[in-house]
PDB file of C-alpha atoms and ligand atoms in Angstrom:
ATOM      1  CA  MET A   1    -104.161   4.035  59.528  1.00  0.00           C
ATOM      2  CA  LEU A   2    -100.544   2.874  59.634  1.00  0.00           C
ATOM      3  CA  ASP A   3     -98.303   5.236  61.623  1.00  0.00           C
ATOM      4  CA  LEU A   4     -95.147   5.902  59.593  1.00  0.00           C
ATOM      5  CA  GLN A   5     -93.035   6.789  62.618  1.00  0.00           C
ATOM      6  CA  LYS A   6     -94.001   3.545  64.374  1.00  0.00           C
ATOM      7  CA  THR A   7     -93.250   1.631  61.174  1.00  0.00           C
ATOM      8  CA  LYS A   8     -89.753   3.140  61.012  1.00  0.00           C
ATOM      9  CA  LEU A   9     -89.101   2.155  64.622  1.00  0.00           C
ATOM     10  CA  ALA A  10     -90.431  -1.359  64.020  1.00  0.00           C
ATOM     11  CA  VAL A  11     -88.190  -1.855  60.969  1.00  0.00           C
ATOM     12  CA  GLU A  12     -85.165  -0.500  62.848  1.00  0.00           C
ATOM     13  CA  GLN A  13     -85.864  -2.679  65.879  1.00  0.00           C
ATOM     14  CA  ALA A  14     -86.370  -5.824  63.786  1.00  0.00           C
ATOM     15  CA  TYR A  15     -83.072  -5.160  62.011  1.00  0.00           C
ATOM     16  CA  GLN A  16     -81.134  -4.455  65.205  1.00  0.00           C
ATOM     17  CA  GLN A  17     -82.504  -7.501  66.954  1.00  0.00           C
ATOM     18  CA  PHE A  18     -82.365 -10.166  64.259  1.00  0.00           C
ATOM     19  CA  SER A  19     -80.105  -9.177  61.348  1.00  0.00           C
ATOM     20  CA  GLN A  20     -77.078 -11.002  62.726  1.00  0.00           C
ATOM     21  CA  ILE A  21     -78.485 -13.872  64.788  1.00  0.00           C
ATOM     22  CA  PRO A  22     -76.604 -17.152  64.328  1.00  0.00           C
ATOM     23  CA  GLY A  23     -77.822 -20.240  62.516  1.00  0.00           C
ATOM     24  CA  GLY A  24     -78.445 -21.455  59.001  1.00  0.00           C
ATOM     25  CA  ALA A  25     -76.244 -21.736  55.928  1.00  0.00           C
ATOM     26  CA  ASN A  26     -76.273 -20.324  52.383  1.00  0.00           C
ATOM     27  CA  ALA A  27     -77.883 -22.539  49.748  1.00  0.00           C
ATOM     28  CA  ASP A  28     -74.985 -24.410  48.156  1.00  0.00           C
ATOM     29  CA  TYR A  29     -76.664 -26.550  45.488  1.00  0.00           C
ATOM     30  CA  ILE A  30     -76.544 -23.450  43.267  1.00  0.00           C
ATOM     31  CA  PRO A  31     -72.838 -22.439  43.243  1.00  0.00           C
ATOM     32  CA  PHE A  32     -73.572 -18.701  42.786  1.00  0.00           C
ATOM     33  CA  LEU A  33     -75.580 -18.603  46.016  1.00  0.00           C
ATOM     34  CA  ALA A  34     -72.903 -20.359  48.052  1.00  0.00           C
ATOM     35  CA  ASN A  35     -70.569 -17.404  47.418  1.00  0.00           C
ATOM     36  CA  ILE A  36     -72.833 -14.558  48.592  1.00  0.00           C
ATOM     37  CA  PRO A  37     -71.514 -12.959  51.840  1.00  0.00           C
ATOM     38  CA  GLY A  38     -73.582 -14.532  54.622  1.00  0.00           C
ATOM     39  CA  ASN A  39     -73.637 -11.437  56.828  1.00  0.00           C
ATOM     40  CA  LEU A  40     -75.617  -9.267  54.385  1.00  0.00           C
ATOM     41  CA  ALA A  41     -79.030  -8.333  55.740  1.00  0.00           C
ATOM     42  CA  ALA A  42     -81.905  -5.951  55.070  1.00  0.00           C
ATOM     43  CA  VAL A  43     -85.526  -5.414  55.962  1.00  0.00           C
ATOM     44  CA  ALA A  44     -88.015  -3.155  54.169  1.00  0.00           C
ATOM     45  CA  VAL A  45     -91.642  -2.123  54.218  1.00  0.00           C
ATOM     46  CA  VAL A  46     -93.568  -0.621  51.298  1.00  0.00           C
ATOM     47  CA  THR A  47     -97.077   0.519  52.130  1.00  0.00           C
ATOM     48  CA  THR A  48    -100.114   0.665  49.869  1.00  0.00           C
ATOM     49  CA  ARG A  49     -99.818   4.468  50.118  1.00  0.00           C
ATOM     50  CA  GLY A  50     -96.333   4.248  48.643  1.00  0.00           C
ATOM     51  CA  ASP A  51     -94.257   4.889  51.773  1.00  0.00           C
ATOM     52  CA  VAL A  52     -90.885   3.121  51.786  1.00  0.00           C
ATOM     53  CA  VAL A  53     -89.056   2.284  55.025  1.00  0.00           C
ATOM     54  CA  SER A  54     -85.913   0.171  55.237  1.00  0.00           C
ATOM     55  CA  ALA A  55     -82.897  -0.806  57.329  1.00  0.00           C
ATOM     56  CA  GLY A  56     -79.621  -2.491  56.409  1.00  0.00           C
ATOM     57  CA  GLU A  57     -78.422  -3.260  52.895  1.00  0.00           C
ATOM     58  CA  ALA A  58     -81.833  -2.627  51.337  1.00  0.00           C
ATOM     59  CA  GLN A  59     -80.383  -1.748  47.904  1.00  0.00           C
ATOM     60  CA  TYR A  60     -78.260  -4.903  47.604  1.00  0.00           C
ATOM     61  CA  ARG A  61     -79.426  -7.051  44.659  1.00  0.00           C
ATOM     62  CA  PHE A  62     -80.011 -10.700  45.539  1.00  0.00           C
ATOM     63  CA  ALA A  63     -81.451 -13.720  43.730  1.00  0.00           C
ATOM     64  CA  ILE A  64     -85.249 -13.841  43.603  1.00  0.00           C
ATOM     65  CA  GLU A  65     -85.334 -17.664  43.300  1.00  0.00           C
ATOM     66  CA  SER A  66     -88.654 -19.125  44.436  1.00  0.00           C
ATOM     67  CA  ILE A  67     -90.266 -15.762  45.041  1.00  0.00           C
ATOM     68  CA  SER A  68     -90.464 -15.554  41.242  1.00  0.00           C
ATOM     69  CA  LYS A  69     -93.176 -18.217  41.483  1.00  0.00           C
ATOM     70  CA  VAL A  70     -95.553 -15.598  42.888  1.00  0.00           C
ATOM     71  CA  CYS A  71     -95.162 -13.380  39.798  1.00  0.00           C
ATOM     72  CA  THR A  72     -95.607 -16.282  37.399  1.00  0.00           C
ATOM     73  CA  LEU A  73     -98.728 -17.367  39.278  1.00  0.00           C
ATOM     74  CA  ALA A  74     -99.991 -13.784  38.989  1.00  0.00           C
ATOM     75  CA  LEU A  75     -99.446 -13.884  35.236  1.00  0.00           C
ATOM     76  CA  LEU A  76    -101.189 -17.236  34.985  1.00  0.00           C
ATOM     77  CA  LEU A  77    -104.254 -15.920  36.801  1.00  0.00           C
ATOM     78  CA  GLU A  78    -104.328 -12.923  34.461  1.00  0.00           C
ATOM     79  CA  ASP A  79    -103.986 -15.221  31.430  1.00  0.00           C
ATOM     80  CA  TRP A  80    -106.390 -17.985  32.411  1.00  0.00           C
ATOM     81  CA  GLY A  81    -108.422 -17.111  35.512  1.00  0.00           C
ATOM     82  CA  SER A  82    -108.557 -18.908  38.824  1.00  0.00           C
ATOM     83  CA  GLU A  83    -110.424 -22.082  37.856  1.00  0.00           C
ATOM     84  CA  VAL A  84    -107.962 -23.108  35.160  1.00  0.00           C
ATOM     85  CA  VAL A  85    -105.072 -22.570  37.567  1.00  0.00           C
ATOM     86  CA  GLN A  86    -106.795 -24.670  40.223  1.00  0.00           C
ATOM     87  CA  GLU A  87    -107.518 -27.479  37.766  1.00  0.00           C
ATOM     88  CA  LYS A  88    -104.207 -27.558  35.891  1.00  0.00           C
ATOM     89  CA  ILE A  89    -101.805 -26.738  38.746  1.00  0.00           C
ATOM     90  CA  GLY A  90    -103.690 -26.863  42.055  1.00  0.00           C
ATOM     91  CA  ALA A  91    -104.387 -25.030  45.290  1.00  0.00           C
ATOM     92  CA  GLU A  92    -103.218 -27.315  48.077  1.00  0.00           C
ATOM     93  CA  ALA A  93    -100.218 -27.642  50.354  1.00  0.00           C
ATOM     94  CA  THR A  94     -97.894 -30.516  49.513  1.00  0.00           C
ATOM     95  CA  GLY A  95     -96.431 -30.724  53.024  1.00  0.00           C
ATOM     96  CA  MET A  96     -93.165 -31.738  51.364  1.00  0.00           C
ATOM     97  CA  PRO A  97     -89.877 -30.079  50.375  1.00  0.00           C
ATOM     98  CA  PHE A  98     -90.074 -27.566  47.515  1.00  0.00           C
ATOM     99  CA  ASN A  99     -88.425 -29.862  44.981  1.00  0.00           C
ATOM    100  CA  SER A 100     -90.165 -33.063  46.079  1.00  0.00           C
ATOM    101  CA  VAL A 101     -90.787 -35.798  43.537  1.00  0.00           C
ATOM    102  CA  MET A 102     -92.655 -37.853  46.105  1.00  0.00           C
ATOM    103  CA  ALA A 103     -95.314 -35.133  46.323  1.00  0.00           C
ATOM    104  CA  LEU A 104     -95.931 -35.612  42.598  1.00  0.00           C
ATOM    105  CA  ASP A 105     -96.049 -39.383  42.926  1.00  0.00           C
ATOM    106  CA  LEU A 106     -98.612 -39.212  45.702  1.00  0.00           C
ATOM    107  CA  HIS A 107    -101.033 -37.126  43.631  1.00  0.00           C
ATOM    108  CA  GLY A 108    -101.002 -38.715  40.187  1.00  0.00           C
ATOM    109  CA  GLY A 109     -98.392 -36.252  38.962  1.00  0.00           C
ATOM    110  CA  LYS A 110    -100.491 -33.163  39.784  1.00  0.00           C
ATOM    111  CA  PRO A 111     -98.218 -30.489  41.266  1.00  0.00           C
ATOM    112  CA  LEU A 112    -100.879 -29.182  43.729  1.00  0.00           C
ATOM    113  CA  SER A 113     -99.247 -25.792  44.264  1.00  0.00           C
ATOM    114  CA  PRO A 114     -97.771 -23.197  41.884  1.00  0.00           C
ATOM    115  CA  LEU A 115     -95.319 -22.311  44.660  1.00  0.00           C
ATOM    116  CA  VAL A 116     -93.291 -25.530  44.659  1.00  0.00           C
ATOM    117  CA  ASN A 117     -90.854 -26.331  41.862  1.00  0.00           C
ATOM    118  CA  ALA A 118     -93.131 -28.787  40.039  1.00  0.00           C
ATOM    119  CA  GLY A 119     -96.091 -26.413  40.128  1.00  0.00           C
ATOM    120  CA  ALA A 120     -93.934 -23.473  39.135  1.00  0.00           C
ATOM    121  CA  ILE A 121     -92.419 -25.296  36.159  1.00  0.00           C
ATOM    122  CA  ALA A 122     -95.940 -26.331  35.094  1.00  0.00           C
ATOM    123  CA  SER A 123     -97.062 -22.717  35.598  1.00  0.00           C
ATOM    124  CA  THR A 124     -94.249 -21.405  33.443  1.00  0.00           C
ATOM    125  CA  SER A 125     -95.328 -23.838  30.726  1.00  0.00           C
ATOM    126  CA  LEU A 126     -98.924 -22.573  30.905  1.00  0.00           C
ATOM    127  CA  VAL A 127     -98.093 -18.882  30.388  1.00  0.00           C
ATOM    128  CA  LYS A 128     -99.498 -17.813  27.022  1.00  0.00           C
ATOM    129  CA  ALA A 129     -96.609 -17.460  24.565  1.00  0.00           C
ATOM    130  CA  HIS A 130     -95.636 -18.329  20.988  1.00  0.00           C
ATOM    131  CA  SER A 131     -91.922 -18.644  21.633  1.00  0.00           C
ATOM    132  CA  VAL A 132     -89.456 -19.258  24.426  1.00  0.00           C
ATOM    133  CA  GLU A 133     -88.406 -15.620  24.288  1.00  0.00           C
ATOM    134  CA  GLU A 134     -91.981 -14.360  24.582  1.00  0.00           C
ATOM    135  CA  ARG A 135     -92.605 -16.715  27.529  1.00  0.00           C
ATOM    136  CA  TRP A 136     -89.532 -15.355  29.291  1.00  0.00           C
ATOM    137  CA  GLN A 137     -90.186 -11.684  28.492  1.00  0.00           C
ATOM    138  CA  ARG A 138     -93.782 -11.851  29.737  1.00  0.00           C
ATOM    139  CA  ILE A 139     -92.649 -13.344  33.053  1.00  0.00           C
ATOM    140  CA  LEU A 140     -89.856 -10.790  33.433  1.00  0.00           C
ATOM    141  CA  LEU A 141     -92.311  -7.984  32.674  1.00  0.00           C
ATOM    142  CA  MET A 142     -94.616  -9.195  35.444  1.00  0.00           C
ATOM    143  CA  GLN A 143     -91.708  -9.207  37.925  1.00  0.00           C
ATOM    144  CA  ARG A 144     -90.927  -5.643  36.842  1.00  0.00           C
ATOM    145  CA  GLN A 145     -94.515  -4.437  36.981  1.00  0.00           C
ATOM    146  CA  MET A 146     -95.073  -5.873  40.450  1.00  0.00           C
ATOM    147  CA  GLY A 147     -91.625  -4.890  41.769  1.00  0.00           C
ATOM    148  CA  SER A 148     -89.614  -2.426  39.724  1.00  0.00           C
ATOM    149  CA  GLY A 149     -88.276  -1.841  36.235  1.00  0.00           C
ATOM    150  CA  GLN A 150     -84.762  -2.422  37.578  1.00  0.00           C
ATOM    151  CA  ILE A 151     -85.293  -6.160  38.066  1.00  0.00           C
ATOM    152  CA  ALA A 152     -83.112  -8.003  35.541  1.00  0.00           C
ATOM    153  CA  LEU A 153     -81.571 -11.369  34.752  1.00  0.00           C
ATOM    154  CA  SER A 154     -78.114 -12.120  36.129  1.00  0.00           C
ATOM    155  CA  ALA A 155     -76.302 -13.981  33.353  1.00  0.00           C
ATOM    156  CA  GLU A 156     -73.849 -15.375  35.892  1.00  0.00           C
ATOM    157  CA  LEU A 157     -76.566 -16.697  38.219  1.00  0.00           C
ATOM    158  CA  ASN A 158     -78.563 -18.090  35.295  1.00  0.00           C
ATOM    159  CA  GLU A 159     -75.497 -19.944  34.036  1.00  0.00           C
ATOM    160  CA  SER A 160     -74.863 -21.286  37.528  1.00  0.00           C
ATOM    161  CA  GLU A 161     -78.453 -22.559  37.796  1.00  0.00           C
ATOM    162  CA  GLN A 162     -78.774 -23.862  34.238  1.00  0.00           C
ATOM    163  CA  SER A 163     -75.665 -25.988  34.656  1.00  0.00           C
ATOM    164  CA  THR A 164     -76.879 -27.570  37.908  1.00  0.00           C
ATOM    165  CA  ASN A 165     -80.646 -27.969  37.381  1.00  0.00           C
ATOM    166  CA  SER A 166     -80.866 -31.657  36.470  1.00  0.00           C
ATOM    167  CA  HIS A 167     -83.362 -32.311  39.277  1.00  0.00           C
ATOM    168  CA  ASN A 168     -85.727 -29.653  37.920  1.00  0.00           C
ATOM    169  CA  ARG A 169     -85.324 -31.087  34.412  1.00  0.00           C
ATOM    170  CA  ALA A 170     -86.367 -34.458  35.778  1.00  0.00           C
ATOM    171  CA  ILE A 171     -89.412 -32.841  37.392  1.00  0.00           C
ATOM    172  CA  ALA A 172     -90.327 -31.245  34.044  1.00  0.00           C
ATOM    173  CA  TRP A 173     -90.281 -34.645  32.331  1.00  0.00           C
ATOM    174  CA  LEU A 174     -92.341 -36.226  35.128  1.00  0.00           C
ATOM    175  CA  LEU A 175     -94.927 -33.469  34.672  1.00  0.00           C
ATOM    176  CA  HIS A 176     -94.899 -34.140  30.950  1.00  0.00           C
ATOM    177  CA  SER A 177     -95.500 -37.862  31.415  1.00  0.00           C
ATOM    178  CA  ALA A 178     -98.394 -37.173  33.825  1.00  0.00           C
ATOM    179  CA  GLY A 179    -100.101 -34.645  31.524  1.00  0.00           C
ATOM    180  CA  TYR A 180     -99.329 -31.515  33.545  1.00  0.00           C
ATOM    181  CA  MET A 181     -96.823 -29.915  31.146  1.00  0.00           C
ATOM    182  CA  TYR A 182     -98.230 -27.343  28.727  1.00  0.00           C
ATOM    183  CA  CYS A 183     -95.242 -26.598  26.470  1.00  0.00           C
ATOM    184  CA  ASP A 184     -91.992 -28.339  25.643  1.00  0.00           C
ATOM    185  CA  PRO A 185     -90.642 -29.555  29.032  1.00  0.00           C
ATOM    186  CA  MET A 186     -87.112 -28.279  28.463  1.00  0.00           C
ATOM    187  CA  GLU A 187     -88.426 -24.885  27.338  1.00  0.00           C
ATOM    188  CA  ALA A 188     -90.430 -24.683  30.571  1.00  0.00           C
ATOM    189  CA  CYS A 189     -87.410 -25.657  32.658  1.00  0.00           C
ATOM    190  CA  ASP A 190     -85.183 -23.162  30.850  1.00  0.00           C
ATOM    191  CA  VAL A 191     -87.608 -20.277  31.395  1.00  0.00           C
ATOM    192  CA  TYR A 192     -88.315 -21.339  34.989  1.00  0.00           C
ATOM    193  CA  THR A 193     -84.578 -21.310  35.668  1.00  0.00           C
ATOM    194  CA  ARG A 194     -84.288 -17.823  34.154  1.00  0.00           C
ATOM    195  CA  GLN A 195     -87.191 -16.511  36.196  1.00  0.00           C
ATOM    196  CA  CYS A 196     -85.361 -17.684  39.360  1.00  0.00           C
ATOM    197  CA  SER A 197     -82.162 -15.966  38.199  1.00  0.00           C
ATOM    198  CA  THR A 198     -83.206 -12.325  38.359  1.00  0.00           C
ATOM    199  CA  LEU A 199     -81.783  -9.985  40.975  1.00  0.00           C
ATOM    200  CA  LEU A 200     -83.793  -7.530  43.050  1.00  0.00           C
ATOM    201  CA  THR A 201     -83.466  -5.379  46.154  1.00  0.00           C
ATOM    202  CA  THR A 202     -85.301  -5.828  49.441  1.00  0.00           C
ATOM    203  CA  VAL A 203     -87.261  -2.638  48.704  1.00  0.00           C
ATOM    204  CA  GLU A 204     -88.288  -4.016  45.298  1.00  0.00           C
ATOM    205  CA  LEU A 205     -89.408  -7.232  46.985  1.00  0.00           C
ATOM    206  CA  ALA A 206     -91.462  -5.273  49.514  1.00  0.00           C
ATOM    207  CA  THR A 207     -92.974  -3.384  46.551  1.00  0.00           C
ATOM    208  CA  MET A 208     -94.168  -6.706  45.106  1.00  0.00           C
ATOM    209  CA  GLY A 209     -95.819  -7.347  48.451  1.00  0.00           C
ATOM    210  CA  ALA A 210     -97.401  -3.905  48.448  1.00  0.00           C
ATOM    211  CA  THR A 211     -98.776  -4.551  44.950  1.00  0.00           C
ATOM    212  CA  LEU A 212    -100.467  -7.672  46.308  1.00  0.00           C
ATOM    213  CA  ALA A 213    -101.575  -5.815  49.447  1.00  0.00           C
ATOM    214  CA  SER A 214    -103.270  -3.132  47.349  1.00  0.00           C
ATOM    215  CA  GLY A 215    -105.318  -5.527  45.232  1.00  0.00           C
ATOM    216  CA  GLY A 216    -103.000  -5.335  42.236  1.00  0.00           C
ATOM    217  CA  ILE A 217    -101.868  -1.709  41.976  1.00  0.00           C
ATOM    218  CA  ASN A 218     -98.134  -1.077  42.320  1.00  0.00           C
ATOM    219  CA  PRO A 219     -98.157   1.790  44.847  1.00  0.00           C
ATOM    220  CA  LEU A 220     -94.881   3.262  43.584  1.00  0.00           C
ATOM    221  CA  THR A 221     -95.700   3.360  39.871  1.00  0.00           C
ATOM    222  CA  LYS A 222     -99.491   3.646  40.467  1.00  0.00           C
ATOM    223  CA  GLU A 223     -99.973   1.141  37.647  1.00  0.00           C
ATOM    224  CA  ARG A 224    -102.711  -1.516  37.936  1.00  0.00           C
ATOM    225  CA  VAL A 225    -100.885  -4.723  37.111  1.00  0.00           C
ATOM    226  CA  LEU A 226    -103.325  -7.383  38.405  1.00  0.00           C
ATOM    227  CA  LYS A 227    -107.081  -7.761  38.413  1.00  0.00           C
ATOM    228  CA  PRO A 228    -108.393  -7.218  41.944  1.00  0.00           C
ATOM    229  CA  GLU A 229    -110.014 -10.662  42.010  1.00  0.00           C
ATOM    230  CA  ASN A 230    -106.643 -12.357  41.518  1.00  0.00           C
ATOM    231  CA  THR A 231    -104.720 -11.080  44.533  1.00  0.00           C
ATOM    232  CA  PRO A 232    -106.719 -13.056  47.154  1.00  0.00           C
ATOM    233  CA  ARG A 233    -105.955 -16.260  45.211  1.00  0.00           C
ATOM    234  CA  ILE A 234    -102.262 -15.472  45.205  1.00  0.00           C
ATOM    235  CA  LEU A 235    -102.282 -14.712  48.923  1.00  0.00           C
ATOM    236  CA  ALA A 236    -104.161 -17.957  49.625  1.00  0.00           C
ATOM    237  CA  GLU A 237    -101.554 -19.951  47.698  1.00  0.00           C
ATOM    238  CA  MET A 238     -98.821 -18.131  49.632  1.00  0.00           C
ATOM    239  CA  THR A 239    -100.480 -19.043  52.913  1.00  0.00           C
ATOM    240  CA  MET A 240    -100.631 -22.721  51.949  1.00  0.00           C
ATOM    241  CA  GLU A 241     -97.186 -23.216  50.453  1.00  0.00           C
ATOM    242  CA  GLY A 242     -95.196 -19.952  50.540  1.00  0.00           C
ATOM    243  CA  LEU A 243     -92.686 -21.237  53.068  1.00  0.00           C
ATOM    244  CA  TYR A 244     -92.817 -24.827  51.762  1.00  0.00           C
ATOM    245  CA  ASP A 245     -93.123 -27.458  54.449  1.00  0.00           C
ATOM    246  CA  SER A 246     -92.988 -24.881  57.211  1.00  0.00           C
ATOM    247  CA  SER A 247     -95.899 -22.833  55.833  1.00  0.00           C
ATOM    248  CA  GLY A 248     -98.051 -24.163  58.660  1.00  0.00           C
ATOM    249  CA  ASP A 249     -95.610 -23.015  61.334  1.00  0.00           C
ATOM    250  CA  TRP A 250     -95.415 -19.616  59.648  1.00  0.00           C
ATOM    251  CA  ALA A 251     -99.211 -19.229  59.546  1.00  0.00           C
ATOM    252  CA  TYR A 252     -99.422 -20.365  63.152  1.00  0.00           C
ATOM    253  CA  THR A 253     -96.767 -18.004  64.480  1.00  0.00           C
ATOM    254  CA  VAL A 254     -96.976 -14.991  62.130  1.00  0.00           C
ATOM    255  CA  GLY A 255    -100.419 -15.215  60.561  1.00  0.00           C
ATOM    256  CA  LEU A 256     -99.609 -13.533  57.237  1.00  0.00           C
ATOM    257  CA  PRO A 257     -99.235 -14.873  53.675  1.00  0.00           C
ATOM    258  CA  GLY A 258     -95.534 -15.237  52.943  1.00  0.00           C
ATOM    259  CA  LYS A 259     -93.078 -16.372  50.298  1.00  0.00           C
ATOM    260  CA  SER A 260     -89.422 -17.225  50.573  1.00  0.00           C
ATOM    261  CA  GLY A 261     -86.598 -18.056  48.190  1.00  0.00           C
ATOM    262  CA  VAL A 262     -83.281 -19.857  48.571  1.00  0.00           C
ATOM    263  CA  GLY A 263     -81.504 -16.610  47.669  1.00  0.00           C
ATOM    264  CA  GLY A 264     -82.335 -15.501  51.228  1.00  0.00           C
ATOM    265  CA  GLY A 265     -85.309 -13.292  50.382  1.00  0.00           C
ATOM    266  CA  ILE A 266     -88.639 -13.455  52.179  1.00  0.00           C
ATOM    267  CA  LEU A 267     -91.850 -11.515  51.739  1.00  0.00           C
ATOM    268  CA  ALA A 268     -95.013 -11.191  53.825  1.00  0.00           C
ATOM    269  CA  VAL A 269     -98.183  -9.345  52.881  1.00  0.00           C
ATOM    270  CA  VAL A 270    -100.576  -7.451  55.135  1.00  0.00           C
ATOM    271  CA  PRO A 271    -103.628  -7.103  52.849  1.00  0.00           C
ATOM    272  CA  GLY A 272    -104.709  -3.507  52.458  1.00  0.00           C
ATOM    273  CA  VAL A 273    -101.657  -2.220  54.311  1.00  0.00           C
ATOM    274  CA  MET A 274     -98.181  -3.217  53.160  1.00  0.00           C
ATOM    275  CA  GLY A 275     -95.542  -5.650  52.000  1.00  0.00           C
ATOM    276  CA  ILE A 276     -92.785  -6.573  54.462  1.00  0.00           C
ATOM    277  CA  ALA A 277     -89.606  -7.991  52.943  1.00  0.00           C
ATOM    278  CA  ALA A 278     -86.268  -9.130  54.279  1.00  0.00           C
ATOM    279  CA  PHE A 279     -83.054 -10.554  52.913  1.00  0.00           C
ATOM    280  CA  ALA A 280     -80.311 -12.543  54.665  1.00  0.00           C
ATOM    281  CA  PRO A 281     -78.625 -15.513  52.944  1.00  0.00           C
ATOM    282  CA  PRO A 282     -78.332 -18.218  55.642  1.00  0.00           C
ATOM    283  CA  LEU A 283     -81.233 -20.676  55.329  1.00  0.00           C
ATOM    284  CA  ASP A 284     -82.808 -23.190  57.671  1.00  0.00           C
ATOM    285  CA  LYS A 285     -83.182 -26.834  56.645  1.00  0.00           C
ATOM    286  CA  VAL A 286     -86.472 -26.172  54.841  1.00  0.00           C
ATOM    287  CA  GLY A 287     -84.877 -23.433  52.690  1.00  0.00           C
ATOM    288  CA  ASN A 288     -86.166 -20.288  54.413  1.00  0.00           C
ATOM    289  CA  SER A 289     -83.935 -17.408  55.535  1.00  0.00           C
ATOM    290  CA  VAL A 290     -83.268 -17.757  59.266  1.00  0.00           C
ATOM    291  CA  ARG A 291     -82.761 -14.043  59.885  1.00  0.00           C
ATOM    292  CA  GLY A 292     -85.274 -12.971  57.256  1.00  0.00           C
ATOM    293  CA  GLN A 293     -88.107 -14.892  58.883  1.00  0.00           C
ATOM    294  CA  LYS A 294     -87.296 -13.306  62.244  1.00  0.00           C
ATOM    295  CA  MET A 295     -87.048  -9.781  60.845  1.00  0.00           C
ATOM    296  CA  VAL A 296     -90.332  -9.982  58.921  1.00  0.00           C
ATOM    297  CA  ALA A 297     -92.124 -11.612  61.857  1.00  0.00           C
ATOM    298  CA  ALA A 298     -90.823  -8.934  64.226  1.00  0.00           C
ATOM    299  CA  VAL A 299     -92.078  -6.047  62.063  1.00  0.00           C
ATOM    300  CA  ALA A 300     -95.527  -7.668  61.839  1.00  0.00           C
ATOM    301  CA  LYS A 301     -95.638  -8.363  65.554  1.00  0.00           C
ATOM    302  CA  ILE A 302     -94.466  -4.935  66.689  1.00  0.00           C
ATOM    303  CA  LEU A 303     -97.076  -3.275  64.461  1.00  0.00           C
ATOM    304  CA  GLY A 304     -99.747  -5.745  65.592  1.00  0.00           C
ATOM    305  CA  PHE A 305    -100.556  -7.411  62.262  1.00  0.00           C
ATOM    306  CA  ASN A 306    -101.855 -10.979  62.091  1.00  0.00           C
ATOM    307  CA  LEU A 307    -104.652 -11.840  59.660  1.00  0.00           C
ATOM    308  CA  TYR A 308    -106.354 -14.174  62.081  1.00  0.00           C
ATOM    309  CA  LYS A 309    -106.740 -11.445  64.697  1.00  0.00           C
ATOM    310  CA  GLY A 310    -109.160  -9.551  62.513  1.00  0.00           C
ATOM    311  CA  ALA A 311    -109.125  -5.757  62.363  1.00  0.00           C
TER     312      ALA A 311
HETATM  313  N1  LIG B 401     -84.086 -22.014  41.554  1.00  0.00           N
HETATM  314  C1  LIG B 401     -84.349 -22.757  42.765  1.00  0.00           C
HETATM  315  C2  LIG B 401     -84.712 -24.175  42.428  1.00  0.00           C
HETATM  316  O1  LIG B 401     -85.406 -24.385  41.491  1.00  0.00           O
HETATM  317  C3  LIG B 401     -85.436 -22.099  43.561  1.00  0.00           C
HETATM  318  C4  LIG B 401     -85.822 -22.877  44.801  1.00  0.00           C
HETATM  319  C5  LIG B 401     -86.232 -22.062  45.980  1.00  0.00           C
HETATM  320  O2  LIG B 401     -85.977 -20.855  46.070  1.00  0.00           O
HETATM  321  N2  LIG B 401     -86.828 -22.715  46.921  1.00  0.00           N
HETATM  322  O3  LIG B 401     -84.295 -25.107  43.072  1.00  0.00           O
END
């Protein structure tokens, strides 16, 4: 049983130790993100029992970015089941940057993972919907059900991303030409860009992790939002590609499924126990939050969690 007092101390210690370490830089290929104050930082835990522990600016709303891919994957598994996702998107690491075109080229245009841009754009296109608006609303609803009803689109961030996403548009057309695009490519890219442009707090991100940790029940709303058989698939995909081309290093050093975004957010999941989330904008070269990785890893280490250790 997780000791709440120890968890509070672990979160506090992780924040004190790592929330202001040097290194990294804000993402600047999306203008909105370049302007976020780089010294903001937070760390939060939400347990499967519904306990919430946090330190720092845990109510600050930041850009979800790539972490949205986890929610869209969840929706896809609910819509289609695991075999369709494996066949049409994939369940492998690319070993390449998150927006790599070379990774597509090397595999006949198959994206391999729903957690890189190509796989996420293909995933967005596969969500069951009759219109662009329905596609978007279903994805937003999943973010809200897994995280919180407060999660919403930032019109300013969306505009900033939509006006600079030519690389992702190119990826959408490459997917189309290879037979891995399941709606109009520009509709998929539009909705994918919106799903990256929602804002959430570190506590809401940790809640998403807790929903995955509890086999699909959001511990704060008590609502079952995912079938229990789908959460292990999501966690496996996170292990393989959640931190892009440093997912291997993360598994090796931390030993928990994780997911990061270029907005500075990062999430790790301790199955059966909790979600651990952090936010701090400066990123390393791969696109993962420098301080966020350290804060999440510290909480896991202090509390003794690593999947490969066993119970
Ligand atoms: N919206 C960003 C993009 O598509 C998300 C990337 C990320 O967080 N790694 O480039």
